[in-house]
CSV table of C-alpha atoms in Angstrom, one decimal:
chain,number,residue,atom,x,y,z
J,1,MET,CA,-5.6,-64.2,12.1
J,2,THR,CA,-4.9,-66.1,8.8
J,3,ARG,CA,-2.6,-69.1,8.8
J,4,LEU,CA,-0.6,-69.6,5.6
J,5,ALA,CA,1.9,-72.1,6.8
J,6,PRO,CA,3.0,-73.5,10.2
J,7,TRP,CA,5.8,-71.0,10.4
J,8,PHE,CA,4.1,-67.9,8.8
J,9,THR,CA,0.9,-66.1,9.8
J,10,VAL,CA,-0.7,-62.8,8.7
J,11,LYS,CA,-2.7,-60.7,11.2
J,12,VAL,CA,-5.7,-59.0,9.5
J,13,ALA,CA,-7.0,-56.0,11.3
J,14,GLU,CA,-10.6,-55.9,12.1
J,15,PRO,CA,-12.8,-53.5,10.0
J,16,HIS,CA,-14.0,-51.6,13.1
J,17,ALA,CA,-10.4,-51.1,14.3
J,18,LEU,CA,-9.4,-49.6,10.9
J,19,LEU,CA,-12.4,-47.2,11.0
J,20,ARG,CA,-11.6,-46.1,14.5
J,21,ASP,CA,-8.0,-45.4,13.6
J,22,SER,CA,-9.0,-43.5,10.5
J,23,ARG,CA,-11.4,-41.4,12.5
J,24,THR,CA,-8.8,-40.7,15.2
J,25,PHE,CA,-6.3,-39.6,12.5
J,26,SER,CA,-8.9,-37.4,10.8
J,27,ALA,CA,-9.9,-35.8,14.1
J,28,ALA,CA,-6.2,-35.1,15.0
J,29,ALA,CA,-5.6,-33.6,11.6
J,30,MET,CA,-8.7,-31.4,11.9
J,31,ASP,CA,-7.8,-30.3,15.5
J,32,CYS,CA,-4.4,-29.3,14.2
J,33,GLY,CA,-6.1,-27.3,11.5
J,34,ILE,CA,-8.3,-25.6,14.0
J,35,ILE,CA,-5.4,-24.7,16.3
J,36,THR,CA,-3.5,-23.3,13.3
J,37,SER,CA,-6.4,-21.3,12.1
J,38,LYS,CA,-7.0,-19.8,15.5
J,39,THR,CA,-3.4,-18.9,15.8
J,40,VAL,CA,-3.5,-17.2,12.4
J,41,LEU,CA,-6.5,-15.2,13.5
J,42,LEU,CA,-5.0,-14.2,16.8
J,43,ILE,CA,-1.8,-13.1,15.1
J,44,LEU,CA,-3.8,-11.3,12.4
J,45,SER,CA,-5.7,-9.5,15.1
J,46,LEU,CA,-2.6,-8.4,16.9
J,47,ILE,CA,-0.9,-7.1,13.8
J,48,PHE,CA,-4.0,-5.1,12.8
J,49,TRP,CA,-2.7,-2.2,15.0
J,50,ALA,CA,0.7,-2.3,13.3
J,51,ALA,CA,-0.9,-2.5,9.9
J,52,GLY,CA,-3.2,0.4,10.7
J,53,ALA,CA,-0.1,2.5,11.8
J,54,ALA,CA,1.8,1.5,8.7
J,55,LEU,CA,-1.1,2.3,6.4
J,56,SER,CA,-1.7,5.6,8.1
J,57,TYR,CA,2.0,6.5,7.4
J,58,VAL,CA,1.7,5.4,3.8
J,59,GLY,CA,-1.5,7.4,3.2
J,60,ALA,CA,-0.2,10.5,4.9
J,61,TYR,CA,3.1,10.2,3.0
J,62,VAL,CA,1.3,10.0,-0.4
J,63,ILE,CA,-1.0,12.9,0.4
J,64,SER,CA,2.0,15.0,1.7
J,65,SER,CA,4.0,14.2,-1.5
J,66,TYR,CA,1.1,15.3,-3.7
J,67,LYS,CA,0.3,18.3,-1.6
J,68,ASN,CA,3.8,19.7,-2.0
J,69,PHE,CA,3.3,19.7,-5.7
J,70,ASP,CA,-0.4,20.1,-6.0
J,71,ASN,CA,-0.1,23.1,-8.3
J,72,PHE,CA,1.5,20.8,-10.9
J,73,VAL,CA,-1.0,17.9,-10.6
J,74,GLY,CA,-4.2,18.8,-12.3
J,75,ASP,CA,-6.1,15.6,-11.7
J,76,LYS,CA,-7.0,15.5,-8.0
J,77,TYR,CA,-8.4,12.0,-8.3
J,78,VAL,CA,-4.9,10.6,-8.0
J,79,LEU,CA,-5.4,11.2,-4.2
J,80,ILE,CA,-8.3,8.7,-4.1
J,81,PRO,CA,-6.0,5.7,-3.3
J,82,ALA,CA,-4.4,7.6,-0.4
J,83,ALA,CA,-7.8,8.6,1.0
J,84,ILE,CA,-8.9,5.0,0.9
J,85,ILE,CA,-5.7,3.8,2.6
J,86,ILE,CA,-6.2,6.2,5.5
J,87,GLY,CA,-9.8,5.1,5.9
J,88,VAL,CA,-8.8,1.5,6.0
J,89,ALA,CA,-6.1,2.3,8.6
J,90,VAL,CA,-8.7,3.8,11.0
J,91,LEU,CA,-10.9,0.7,10.6
J,92,MET,CA,-7.9,-1.5,11.3
J,93,PHE,CA,-7.4,-0.2,14.8
J,94,ILE,CA,-11.0,-1.0,15.6
J,95,ILE,CA,-10.9,-4.4,13.9
J,96,GLY,CA,-7.8,-5.4,15.9
J,97,ILE,CA,-9.9,-5.3,19.0
J,98,VAL,CA,-12.8,-7.1,17.4
J,99,GLY,CA,-10.5,-9.8,16.2
J,100,CYS,CA,-8.9,-10.5,19.5
J,101,CYS,CA,-12.3,-10.7,21.2
J,102,ALA,CA,-13.7,-13.0,18.6
J,103,THR,CA,-10.8,-15.4,18.9
J,104,LEU,CA,-10.5,-15.4,22.7
J,105,TRP,CA,-14.2,-15.5,23.4
J,106,GLU,CA,-14.7,-18.2,20.8
J,107,SER,CA,-17.9,-16.5,19.6
J,108,LYS,CA,-19.4,-17.5,16.3
J,109,VAL,CA,-21.2,-14.2,16.1
J,110,CYS,CA,-18.0,-12.2,16.6
J,111,LEU,CA,-16.2,-14.5,14.1
J,112,SER,CA,-18.9,-13.8,11.5
J,113,PHE,CA,-18.7,-10.1,12.2
J,114,PHE,CA,-14.9,-10.3,11.9
J,115,MET,CA,-15.2,-12.1,8.6
J,116,LEU,CA,-17.5,-9.4,7.3
J,117,ILE,CA,-15.1,-6.7,8.3
J,118,ILE,CA,-12.1,-8.4,6.8
J,119,LEU,CA,-14.1,-9.0,3.6
J,120,LEU,CA,-15.0,-5.3,3.4
J,121,ILE,CA,-11.4,-4.2,4.0
J,122,PHE,CA,-10.2,-6.7,1.4
J,123,ALA,CA,-12.5,-5.2,-1.1
J,124,ALA,CA,-11.4,-1.6,-0.2
J,125,GLU,CA,-7.8,-2.6,-0.6
J,126,VAL,CA,-8.4,-4.2,-4.0
J,127,THR,CA,-10.3,-1.0,-5.0
J,128,ALA,CA,-7.3,1.2,-3.9
J,129,PHE,CA,-4.9,-1.1,-5.8
J,130,VAL,CA,-7.1,-0.8,-9.0
J,131,PHE,CA,-7.3,3.0,-8.6
J,132,GLY,CA,-3.6,3.1,-8.1
J,133,VAL,CA,-2.9,1.2,-11.3
J,134,THR,CA,-5.4,3.3,-13.2
J,135,TYR,CA,-4.2,6.8,-12.2
J,136,ARG,CA,-0.5,5.8,-12.3
J,137,SER,CA,-0.7,5.8,-16.0
J,138,LYS,CA,-2.4,9.3,-16.1
J,139,ILE,CA,0.3,11.1,-14.1
J,140,LYS,CA,2.6,11.8,-17.1
J,141,GLY,CA,-0.1,13.2,-19.3
J,142,ASP,CA,-1.4,15.7,-16.6
J,143,LEU,CA,2.0,16.9,-15.5
J,144,GLU,CA,3.3,18.6,-18.6
J,145,LYS,CA,0.2,20.7,-19.2
J,146,SER,CA,-0.3,21.8,-15.6
J,147,MET,CA,3.4,22.5,-14.9
J,148,THR,CA,3.7,24.6,-18.0
J,149,GLU,CA,0.7,26.7,-16.9
J,150,VAL,CA,2.1,27.2,-13.4
J,151,PHE,CA,5.6,28.1,-14.7
J,152,GLN,CA,4.1,30.7,-17.0
J,153,LYS,CA,2.5,32.5,-14.0
J,154,TYR,CA,5.8,32.8,-12.2
J,155,ASP,CA,6.3,36.5,-11.2
J,156,GLY,CA,8.4,36.2,-8.0
J,157,LYS,CA,5.5,37.0,-5.6
J,158,ASN,CA,2.4,34.8,-6.1
J,159,ALA,CA,1.6,31.3,-4.9
J,160,GLU,CA,2.8,29.8,-8.2
J,161,THR,CA,6.2,31.4,-7.6
J,162,ARG,CA,6.5,29.7,-4.2
J,163,ALA,CA,5.4,26.4,-5.7
J,164,VAL,CA,7.9,26.6,-8.5
J,165,ASP,CA,10.8,27.6,-6.2
J,166,PHE,CA,10.0,24.8,-3.8
J,167,LEU,CA,9.8,22.3,-6.6
J,168,GLN,CA,13.1,23.4,-8.2
J,169,SER,CA,15.0,23.6,-5.0
J,170,GLN,CA,13.7,20.2,-3.6
J,171,LEU,CA,14.2,18.2,-6.9
J,172,GLN,CA,17.3,20.2,-8.0
J,173,CYS,CA,15.8,20.9,-11.4
J,174,CYS,CA,15.1,23.9,-13.6
J,175,GLY,CA,12.2,24.4,-16.0
J,176,VAL,CA,9.7,21.9,-17.2
J,177,LYS,CA,11.7,19.9,-19.8
J,178,ASN,CA,15.0,21.6,-19.0
J,179,TYR,CA,16.4,25.0,-18.0
J,180,THR,CA,16.0,26.5,-21.5
J,181,ASP,CA,12.2,26.5,-20.9
J,182,TRP,CA,12.7,29.7,-18.9
J,183,THR,CA,13.4,31.6,-22.1
J,184,SER,CA,9.7,31.4,-23.1
J,185,ILE,CA,8.5,32.6,-19.6
J,186,PRO,CA,7.8,36.3,-19.1
J,187,TRP,CA,10.0,36.4,-15.9
J,188,PHE,CA,13.1,35.7,-18.0
J,189,SER,CA,12.9,38.7,-20.3
J,190,SER,CA,11.8,41.0,-17.5
J,191,HIS,CA,14.7,40.2,-15.3
J,192,ASN,CA,17.7,40.6,-17.5
J,193,ARG,CA,17.6,37.1,-19.0
J,194,THR,CA,18.0,35.4,-15.7
J,195,VAL,CA,16.4,32.4,-14.1
J,196,PRO,CA,15.2,32.1,-10.5
J,197,HIS,CA,17.8,31.4,-7.8
J,198,SER,CA,16.0,28.1,-7.1
J,199,CYS,CA,17.6,26.8,-10.4
J,200,CYS,CA,21.1,27.3,-8.9
J,201,LYS,CA,23.1,24.4,-7.7
J,202,ALA,CA,23.7,24.2,-4.0
J,203,ASN,CA,26.9,25.8,-2.5
J,204,THR,CA,27.7,27.9,-5.6
J,205,THR,CA,28.0,31.6,-6.3
J,206,CYS,CA,25.2,31.3,-8.9
J,207,THR,CA,23.3,34.5,-9.6
J,208,GLY,CA,20.8,33.0,-12.0
J,209,GLN,CA,22.7,34.1,-15.2
J,210,PHE,CA,21.4,32.0,-18.1
J,211,ASP,CA,24.8,31.7,-19.7
J,212,GLN,CA,26.4,30.2,-16.5
J,213,SER,CA,24.9,26.8,-17.2
J,214,GLU,CA,27.6,25.1,-15.2
J,215,LEU,CA,26.2,26.7,-12.0
J,216,LEU,CA,22.6,25.7,-12.8
J,217,ASN,CA,20.5,22.6,-12.5
J,218,VAL,CA,19.9,22.0,-16.2
J,219,GLN,CA,17.6,19.0,-15.9
J,220,GLY,CA,13.9,19.6,-16.2
J,221,CYS,CA,11.4,19.1,-13.3
J,222,GLU,CA,8.8,17.2,-15.2
J,223,ALA,CA,10.8,13.9,-15.4
J,224,LYS,CA,11.9,14.1,-11.8
J,225,LEU,CA,8.5,14.9,-10.4
J,226,GLU,CA,6.9,12.1,-12.5
J,227,GLN,CA,9.5,9.7,-11.1
J,228,LEU,CA,8.9,10.8,-7.6
J,229,LEU,CA,5.1,10.5,-7.8
J,230,GLN,CA,5.3,7.1,-9.6
J,231,SER,CA,7.6,5.7,-6.9
J,232,VAL,CA,5.4,6.9,-4.1
J,233,LEU,CA,2.3,5.5,-5.7
J,234,SER,CA,4.1,2.2,-6.5
J,235,TYR,CA,5.2,1.9,-2.9
J,236,ALA,CA,1.7,2.5,-1.6
J,237,MET,CA,0.3,-0.1,-4.0
J,238,LEU,CA,2.8,-2.7,-2.9
J,239,VAL,CA,1.9,-2.2,0.8
J,240,VAL,CA,-1.8,-2.4,0.0
J,241,LEU,CA,-1.3,-5.6,-2.0
J,242,GLY,CA,0.7,-7.2,0.9
J,243,PHE,CA,-2.0,-6.5,3.4
J,244,ALA,CA,-4.7,-7.7,1.1
J,245,ILE,CA,-2.9,-11.1,0.9
J,246,ILE,CA,-2.9,-11.2,4.7
J,247,LYS,CA,-6.6,-10.6,4.8
J,248,PHE,CA,-7.2,-13.4,2.3
J,249,PHE,CA,-5.5,-15.9,4.6
J,250,GLY,CA,-7.5,-14.5,7.6
J,251,MET,CA,-10.7,-15.2,5.7
J,252,LEU,CA,-9.6,-18.8,5.0
J,253,SER,CA,-8.9,-19.3,8.7
J,254,ILE,CA,-12.3,-18.2,9.7
J,255,CYS,CA,-13.9,-20.5,7.1
J,256,VAL,CA,-11.9,-23.4,8.5
J,257,ILE,CA,-13.0,-22.7,12.1
J,258,THR,CA,-16.7,-22.1,11.2
J,259,CYS,CA,-16.9,-25.3,9.2
J,260,ARG,CA,-15.3,-27.4,12.0
J,261,SER,CA,-17.3,-25.8,14.8
J,262,GLY,CA,-20.5,-26.9,13.1
J,263,ARG,CA,-19.5,-30.5,13.7
J,264,ARG,CA,-18.1,-30.3,17.2
J,265,ASP,CA,-18.0,-27.7,20.0
J,266,TYR,CA,-15.6,-24.9,19.4
J,267,GLN,CA,-12.5,-26.0,21.3
J,268,PRO,CA,-10.5,-23.5,23.4
J,269,LEU,CA,-7.4,-22.0,21.9
J,270,TYR,CA,-4.3,-24.3,22.1
J,271,ALA,CA,-6.4,-26.9,24.0
């Protein structure tokens, strides 16, 4: 207590009291960080199952989309991102169980194992994202050549025929660049200058006559197929990037808990 005047005094806190208050505040802040980190890990573990299901759907959808048009996609390596996604999804179902056990059992060993798994998945997702960016730019160059080769083999009976008919009916297109491409295909001249019925617009009396362009889908298939594949791959890349960010915050939470537990016993969740 310091007296400045008879009517005014200033109370000076003792040094040990300030130190005690500082330590109390620091401990409270750290405890809050521990509880927050544990909550993040528990929530992360619980959503691993949902994440695995979502990634399984995305991977299957990408593979299914490419499989429907595999005759037109010459470079099969574009499926690498989808294969990685499905592999990651399978791991996620297992990791969800490991994460819950590590958080609830408060085991440093399990947390370290959980950290390693998250790190590996994070690396795999980054790899899938990089492959997606790389092969996304190669789609356009591969399509024109492979599609032209498949269309030239159209004879009304073989596997290429079924692929072309499926493509044209599903995407409502005709030819590679446009419907006039059929004039350079052997089928056209051998079938009275007609195009396949898969070029016809829906709910019309189209018979495939080339001069009845108002009844035909005149737009080419290359642009539509490229747009479809690009959108599917972009969607897959966006999902992978989102889950990679979640893994990053999970790794930060484990680091916070591990560093704190080295100074004090690992406290129970929400204690």
